[in-house]
Amino acid sequence: HSAYRRLPGGRPTWGVNPKHTASDAARLSAALDSLEAALGNPAAGTFLHGDKPYMVDLMLLPILERVESLLLHPFLGDAPSKHHHVFGDWPRTSRMLASARQPGVCSFGELQSDVQTLQAISL
């Protein structure tokens, strides 16, 4: 999938486990494709059930945050300011995460982590 970049030697940029395979990448891409389809038409709202996040959205947001940080890799020199392009193949998913990060939208905006911390945890 185009969101996955490889380090020299073929290691994927998401995570640091050398046991990750192309089938792992395919499963993650399929899951993101399914979420993108579930989010449906952008006019229907930013979240799964409209413009306000429900419990299911709040449960997905930390997972998406981690997926986003693992699609980046510090060895590639990706800056956090460029991380909005990570979900380029999943624009509704990207919109959902970006909206949840806005202050006052939901508790996730106050509790979210940052890319550097999440990458450091996974190293």
Coordinates of C-alpha atoms in Angstrom, one line a residue:
H1 CA 0.0 0.0 0.0
S2 CA 1.3 3.5 -0.8
A3 CA 1.1 4.6 2.9
Y4 CA 3.8 2.1 3.8
R5 CA 7.3 3.2 3.2
R6 CA 10.3 0.9 3.7
L7 CA 13.6 1.6 5.4
P8 CA 16.8 0.6 3.6
G9 CA 16.9 -3.2 3.9
G10 CA 13.1 -3.5 3.4
R11 CA 12.0 -3.0 7.0
P12 CA 8.5 -1.4 7.1
T13 CA 8.3 2.1 8.6
W14 CA 5.4 1.1 10.9
G15 CA 6.8 -0.3 14.1
V16 CA 10.2 -1.8 14.7
N17 CA 9.3 -5.5 14.9
P18 CA 11.2 -7.3 12.1
K19 CA 8.5 -10.0 12.2
H20 CA 6.0 -7.7 10.6
T21 CA 5.2 -8.9 7.1
A22 CA 3.5 -7.7 4.0
S23 CA 0.4 -9.6 5.1
D24 CA 0.3 -7.5 8.3
A25 CA 0.5 -4.4 6.2
A26 CA -2.4 -5.7 4.0
R27 CA -4.5 -6.4 7.1
L28 CA -4.0 -2.9 8.5
S29 CA -4.7 -1.4 5.1
A30 CA -7.9 -3.5 4.8
A31 CA -9.0 -2.4 8.3
L32 CA -8.4 1.3 7.4
D33 CA -10.3 0.7 4.1
S34 CA -13.2 -0.7 6.1
L35 CA -13.2 2.3 8.5
E36 CA -13.1 4.7 5.5
A37 CA -16.1 3.0 4.0
A38 CA -18.0 3.0 7.4
L39 CA -17.4 6.8 7.7
G40 CA -19.3 7.1 4.4
N41 CA -20.1 10.4 2.8
P42 CA -18.3 13.4 4.4
A43 CA -21.6 15.3 4.4
A44 CA -23.0 12.8 6.9
G45 CA -20.6 14.0 9.5
T46 CA -17.0 13.6 10.7
F47 CA -17.5 10.6 13.0
L48 CA -19.2 7.2 12.5
H49 CA -22.6 8.5 13.6
G50 CA -22.5 12.1 12.6
D51 CA -20.8 15.3 13.7
K52 CA -20.3 14.3 17.3
P53 CA -18.1 11.4 18.5
Y54 CA -19.8 8.5 20.3
M55 CA -18.1 5.8 22.4
V56 CA -17.1 3.8 19.3
D57 CA -15.3 6.8 17.9
L58 CA -13.6 7.5 21.2
M59 CA -12.4 3.9 21.3
L60 CA -11.0 4.1 17.8
L61 CA -9.2 7.4 18.2
P62 CA -6.2 6.2 20.3
I63 CA -5.8 3.3 17.9
L64 CA -5.7 5.6 14.9
E65 CA -3.3 7.9 16.8
R66 CA -0.9 5.0 17.2
V67 CA -1.3 3.7 13.7
E68 CA -0.5 7.2 12.4
S69 CA 2.6 7.5 14.5
L70 CA 3.8 4.0 13.5
L71 CA 3.4 4.8 9.8
L72 CA 6.0 7.4 10.4
H73 CA 9.4 6.4 11.5
P74 CA 12.1 8.6 13.0
F75 CA 14.8 7.0 10.8
L76 CA 13.1 8.5 7.8
G77 CA 13.3 12.0 9.2
D78 CA 9.6 12.6 9.0
A79 CA 8.6 15.7 10.9
P80 CA 5.4 15.7 13.0
S81 CA 4.3 18.7 11.0
K82 CA 4.0 16.4 8.0
H83 CA 2.0 13.7 9.7
H84 CA -1.3 14.9 8.3
H85 CA -0.3 13.2 5.0
V86 CA 0.0 9.7 6.6
F87 CA -3.6 8.9 6.1
G88 CA -3.7 10.3 2.6
D89 CA -5.3 7.2 1.2
W90 CA -8.0 7.4 3.9
P91 CA -9.1 11.1 3.9
R92 CA -12.3 10.6 6.0
T93 CA -10.2 8.7 8.6
S94 CA -7.7 11.6 8.6
R95 CA -10.6 14.1 9.0
M96 CA -12.0 12.1 11.9
L97 CA -8.7 12.1 13.7
A98 CA -8.0 15.8 13.0
S99 CA -11.4 16.9 14.1
A100 CA -11.1 14.9 17.4
R101 CA -7.8 16.7 18.1
Q102 CA -9.6 20.1 18.1
P103 CA -10.1 21.5 21.6
G104 CA -13.7 21.2 22.8
V105 CA -14.7 18.5 20.3
C106 CA -14.2 15.6 22.7
S107 CA -12.0 14.3 25.5
F108 CA -9.5 12.9 23.1
G109 CA -8.3 16.4 22.2
E110 CA -7.2 16.8 25.8
L111 CA -5.8 13.3 26.3
Q112 CA -4.0 12.7 23.0
S113 CA -0.3 12.0 22.8
D114 CA 2.2 13.3 20.4
V115 CA 4.0 11.5 17.6
Q116 CA 7.5 11.7 19.2
T117 CA 6.3 10.1 22.4
L118 CA 4.4 7.3 20.6
Q119 CA 7.4 6.6 18.4
A120 CA 9.7 6.5 21.5
I121 CA 7.4 4.0 23.2
S122 CA 7.5 1.7 20.2
L123 CA 11.3 1.8 19.8

